[in-house]
Coordinates of C-alpha atoms and ligand atoms in Angstrom, one line a residue:
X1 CA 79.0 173.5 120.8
X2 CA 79.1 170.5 118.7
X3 CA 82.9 169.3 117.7
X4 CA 81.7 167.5 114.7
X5 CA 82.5 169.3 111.6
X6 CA 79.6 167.9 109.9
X7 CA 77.1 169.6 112.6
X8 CA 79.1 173.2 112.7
X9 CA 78.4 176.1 110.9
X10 CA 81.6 178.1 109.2
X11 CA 81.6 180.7 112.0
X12 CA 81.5 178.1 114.5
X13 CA 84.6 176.7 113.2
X14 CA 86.6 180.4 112.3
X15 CA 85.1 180.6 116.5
X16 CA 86.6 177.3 117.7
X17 CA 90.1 177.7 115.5
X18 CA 90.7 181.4 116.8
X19 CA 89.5 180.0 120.5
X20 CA 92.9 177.6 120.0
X21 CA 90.9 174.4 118.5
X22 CA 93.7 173.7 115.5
X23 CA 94.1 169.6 115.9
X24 CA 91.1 168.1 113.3
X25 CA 91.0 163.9 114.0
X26 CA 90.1 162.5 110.7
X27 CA 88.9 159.0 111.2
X28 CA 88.6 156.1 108.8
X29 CA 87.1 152.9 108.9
X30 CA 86.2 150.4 106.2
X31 CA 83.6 148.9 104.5
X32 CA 85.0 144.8 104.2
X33 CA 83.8 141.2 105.3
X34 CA 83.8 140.5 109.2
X35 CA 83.1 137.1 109.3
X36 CA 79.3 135.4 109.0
X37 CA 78.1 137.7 112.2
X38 CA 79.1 141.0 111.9
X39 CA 78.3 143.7 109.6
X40 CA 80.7 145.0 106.5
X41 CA 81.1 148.4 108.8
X42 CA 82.2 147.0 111.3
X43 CA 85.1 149.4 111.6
X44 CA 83.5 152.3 110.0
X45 CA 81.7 151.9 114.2
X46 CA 84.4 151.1 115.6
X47 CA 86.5 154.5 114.0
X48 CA 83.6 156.3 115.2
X49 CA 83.9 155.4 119.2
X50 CA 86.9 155.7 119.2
X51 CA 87.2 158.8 117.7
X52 CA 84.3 160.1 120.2
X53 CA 86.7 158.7 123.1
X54 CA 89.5 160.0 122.1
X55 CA 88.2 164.0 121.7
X56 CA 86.7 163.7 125.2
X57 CA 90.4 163.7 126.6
X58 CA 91.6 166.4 123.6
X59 CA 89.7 170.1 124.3
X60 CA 91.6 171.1 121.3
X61 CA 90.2 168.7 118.5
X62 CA 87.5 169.3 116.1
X63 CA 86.1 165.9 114.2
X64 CA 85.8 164.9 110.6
X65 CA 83.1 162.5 108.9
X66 CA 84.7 159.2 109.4
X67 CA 85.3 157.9 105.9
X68 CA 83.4 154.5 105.5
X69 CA 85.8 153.0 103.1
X70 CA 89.7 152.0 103.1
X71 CA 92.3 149.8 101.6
X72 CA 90.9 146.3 102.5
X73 CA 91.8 144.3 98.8
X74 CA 93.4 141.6 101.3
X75 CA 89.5 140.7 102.0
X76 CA 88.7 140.5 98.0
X77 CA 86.8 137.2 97.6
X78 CA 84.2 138.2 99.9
X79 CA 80.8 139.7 98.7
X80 CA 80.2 143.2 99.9
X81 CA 84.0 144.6 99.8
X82 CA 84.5 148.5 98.8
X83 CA 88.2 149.3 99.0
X84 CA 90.6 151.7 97.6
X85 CA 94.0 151.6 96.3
X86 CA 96.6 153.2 98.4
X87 CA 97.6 155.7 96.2
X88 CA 93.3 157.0 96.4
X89 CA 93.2 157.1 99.8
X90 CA 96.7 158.6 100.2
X91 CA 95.7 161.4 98.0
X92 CA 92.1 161.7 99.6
X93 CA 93.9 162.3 102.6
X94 CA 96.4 164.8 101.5
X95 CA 94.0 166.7 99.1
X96 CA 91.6 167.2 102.5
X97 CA 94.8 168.1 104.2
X98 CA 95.8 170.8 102.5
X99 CA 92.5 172.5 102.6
X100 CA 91.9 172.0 106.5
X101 CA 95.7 173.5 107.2
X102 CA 94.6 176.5 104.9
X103 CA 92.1 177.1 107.3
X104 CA 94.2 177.4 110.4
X105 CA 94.6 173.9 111.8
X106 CA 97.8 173.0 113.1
X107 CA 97.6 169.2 113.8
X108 CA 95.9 166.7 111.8
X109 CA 95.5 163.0 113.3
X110 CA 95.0 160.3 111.4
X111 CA 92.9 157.9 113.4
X112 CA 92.3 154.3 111.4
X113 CA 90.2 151.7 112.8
X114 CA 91.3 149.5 110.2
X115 CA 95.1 147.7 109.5
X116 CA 95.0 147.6 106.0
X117 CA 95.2 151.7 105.6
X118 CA 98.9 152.0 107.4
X119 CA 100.4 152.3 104.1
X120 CA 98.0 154.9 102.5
X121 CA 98.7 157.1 105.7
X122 CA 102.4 157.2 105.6
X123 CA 102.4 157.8 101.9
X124 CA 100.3 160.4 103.1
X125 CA 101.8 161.8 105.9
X126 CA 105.5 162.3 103.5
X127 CA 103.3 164.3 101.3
X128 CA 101.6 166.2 103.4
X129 CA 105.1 167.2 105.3
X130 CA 106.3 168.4 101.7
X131 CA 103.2 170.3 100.2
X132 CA 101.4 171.4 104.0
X133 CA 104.6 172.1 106.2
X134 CA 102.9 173.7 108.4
X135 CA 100.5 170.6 109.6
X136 CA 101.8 168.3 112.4
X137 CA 100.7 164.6 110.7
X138 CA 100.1 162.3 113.7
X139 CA 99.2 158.3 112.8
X140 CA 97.0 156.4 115.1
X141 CA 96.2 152.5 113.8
X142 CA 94.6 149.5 115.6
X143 CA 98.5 148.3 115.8
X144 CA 99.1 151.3 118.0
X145 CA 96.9 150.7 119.8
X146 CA 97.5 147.0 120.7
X147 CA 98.7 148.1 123.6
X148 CA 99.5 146.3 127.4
X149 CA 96.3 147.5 128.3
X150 CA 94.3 145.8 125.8
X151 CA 96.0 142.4 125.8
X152 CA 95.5 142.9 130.1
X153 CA 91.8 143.2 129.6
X154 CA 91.7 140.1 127.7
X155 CA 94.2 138.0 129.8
X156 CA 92.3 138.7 133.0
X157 CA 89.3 137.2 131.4
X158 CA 91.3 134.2 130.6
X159 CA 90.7 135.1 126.2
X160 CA 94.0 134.1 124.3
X161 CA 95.6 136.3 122.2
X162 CA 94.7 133.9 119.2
X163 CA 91.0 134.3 120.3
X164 CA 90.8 137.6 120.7
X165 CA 92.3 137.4 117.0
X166 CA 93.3 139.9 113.8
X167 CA 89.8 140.3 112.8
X168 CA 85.9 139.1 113.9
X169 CA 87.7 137.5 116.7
X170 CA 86.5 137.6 120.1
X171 CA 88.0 141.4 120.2
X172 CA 85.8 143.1 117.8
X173 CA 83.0 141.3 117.8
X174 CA 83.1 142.3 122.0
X175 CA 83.1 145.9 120.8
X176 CA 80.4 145.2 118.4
X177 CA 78.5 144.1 121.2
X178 CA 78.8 147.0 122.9
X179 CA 78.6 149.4 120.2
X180 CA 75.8 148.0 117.7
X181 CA 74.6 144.8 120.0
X182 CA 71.7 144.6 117.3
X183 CA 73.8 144.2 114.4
X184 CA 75.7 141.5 116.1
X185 CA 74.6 138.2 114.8
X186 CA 76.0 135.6 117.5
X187 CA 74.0 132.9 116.4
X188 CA 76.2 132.9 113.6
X189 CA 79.7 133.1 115.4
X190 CA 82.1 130.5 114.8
X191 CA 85.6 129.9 115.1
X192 CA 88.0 131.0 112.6
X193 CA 91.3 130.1 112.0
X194 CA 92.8 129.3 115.0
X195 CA 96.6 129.3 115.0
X196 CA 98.8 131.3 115.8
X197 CA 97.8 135.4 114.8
X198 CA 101.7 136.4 114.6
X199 CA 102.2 133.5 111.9
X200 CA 99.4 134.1 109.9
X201 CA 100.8 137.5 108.6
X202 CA 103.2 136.7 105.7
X203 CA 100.2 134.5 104.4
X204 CA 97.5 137.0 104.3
X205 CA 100.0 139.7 102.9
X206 CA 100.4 136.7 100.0
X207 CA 96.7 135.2 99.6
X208 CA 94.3 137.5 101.3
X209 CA 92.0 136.2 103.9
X210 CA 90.1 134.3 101.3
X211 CA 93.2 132.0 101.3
X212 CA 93.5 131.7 104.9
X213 CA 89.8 131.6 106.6
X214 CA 86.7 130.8 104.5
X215 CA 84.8 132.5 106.9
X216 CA 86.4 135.3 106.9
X217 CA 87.4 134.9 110.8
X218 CA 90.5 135.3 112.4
X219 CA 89.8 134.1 115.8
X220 CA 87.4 132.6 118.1
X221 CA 84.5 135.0 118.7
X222 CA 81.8 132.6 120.7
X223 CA 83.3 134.0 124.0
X224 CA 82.8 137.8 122.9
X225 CA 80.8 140.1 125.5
X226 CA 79.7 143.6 125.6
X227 CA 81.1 144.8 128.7
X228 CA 84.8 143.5 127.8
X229 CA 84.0 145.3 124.2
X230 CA 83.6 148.5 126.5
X231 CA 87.2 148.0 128.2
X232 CA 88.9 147.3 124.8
X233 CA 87.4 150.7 123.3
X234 CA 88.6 152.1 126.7
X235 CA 92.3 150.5 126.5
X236 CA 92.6 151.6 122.7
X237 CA 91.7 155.6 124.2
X238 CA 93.7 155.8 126.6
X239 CA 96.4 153.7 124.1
X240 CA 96.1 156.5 121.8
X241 CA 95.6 159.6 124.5
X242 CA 99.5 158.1 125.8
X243 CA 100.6 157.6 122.2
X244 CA 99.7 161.5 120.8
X245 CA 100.9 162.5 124.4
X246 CA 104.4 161.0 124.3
X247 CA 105.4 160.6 120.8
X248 CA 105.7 164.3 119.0
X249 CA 106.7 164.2 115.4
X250 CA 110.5 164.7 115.3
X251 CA 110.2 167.7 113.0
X252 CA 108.0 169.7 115.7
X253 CA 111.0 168.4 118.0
X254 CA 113.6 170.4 116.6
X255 CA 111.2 173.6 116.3
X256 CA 110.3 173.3 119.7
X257 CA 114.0 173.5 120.2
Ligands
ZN1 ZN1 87.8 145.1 111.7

């Protein structure tokens, strides 16, 4: 049986939520400028494979449509941008999660392939706990998932942090390669800025990328390769599998208790 939500019947799902299925993974991407080579969904993809992962290792999880567009004004500037403003998708979410915990699901996770929607989901997630008490909220972002594994598969093929970058660096445009090699245009890869990603931050929150990159590039792609792209996906998996493993939401803590 099919776990997508999209490809089930009703029955299925009343089947698969009696059967002890009652964790949904929602997962979002975005629909923004990444850089001259790769495509505006870039990751709308990514939330996808990841979300694909990431159900392998949870029996218990049924998975929603991955919603194609996000909070990414920070790219405004560029041609092609759809965004939201973080009250929408903060009430998108919650209005979808009061309706999936009226049909018997227990845990919802939040999966974001994309930065910019970290506010949206904790605005979110306090709602949710107020009008849906009986839904476990669980966040997973890119951040999370930034993990030692991730920075190990990049280190031991000699990439720099600052090349692997915040965004069309050397990172994603590897998991493009694997993921959507034909949508990949490498012949138009070029460096971004190239300074330091931890600096850059207060100057995107104030100017947008616009300000920062006039490509639209945060790092160094030209070095970018489809296998590595394949152990990034895997490090941000199993980054996630550990996270929703170890971390329970403190409110489930004291029940449990
Ligand atoms: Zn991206």
């Amino acid at each position: 049986m099919s776990l997508m939500l999209a490809e089930m019947t009703w029955p299925e799902v009343e089947r698969a939520i009696a059967a002890g299925m009652t964790t949904v993974i929602l997962p979002m991407g975005a629909t923004e400028q990444h850089g001259p080579h790769l495509p505006l969904g870039t990751d709308t993809f990514r939330a996808a494979s990841l979300t694909e992962g990431l159900s392998g290792a949870l029996p218990e999880a049924l998975v929603a449509p991955v919603l194609p567009v996000g909070c990414s004004d920070e790219h405004t500037g560029f041609p092609g941008l759809l965004s939201l403003d973080h009250e929408t998708l903060a009430r998108l979410i919650v209005d979808c999660g009061r309706r999936i915990a009226a049909w018997g699901v227990r845990r919802l996770v939040l999966l974001s392939a994309h930065g910019g929607n970290g506010e949206a989901l904790e605005l979110a997630r306090t709602r949710l706990q107020e009008q849906a008490s009986g839904l476990e909220i669980r966040i997973l972002t890119s951040s999370t998932a930034l993990s030692e594994a991730f920075a190990a598969v990049a280190a031991a093929a000699g990439i720099s942090p600052d090349d692997v970058g915040l965004h069309a660096g050397e990172g994603e445009t590897s998991e493009m390669l694997h993921l959507r090699p034909e949508l990949v245009r490498m012949d138009r890869a070029a460096a971004g800025y190239a300074g330091s990603m931890s600096e850059v931050m207060p100057r995107l929150r104030a100017v947008g990328l616009r300000g920062v990159t006039p490509t639209g590039t945060l790092g160094d792609p030209r070095a970018a390769c489809a296998s590595r792209g394949a152990k990034y996906l895997a490090a941000e998996i199993d980054g996630y599998r550990r996270t929703l493993a170890t971390e329970a939401d403190p409110r489930f803590e004291v029940v449990a208790r």
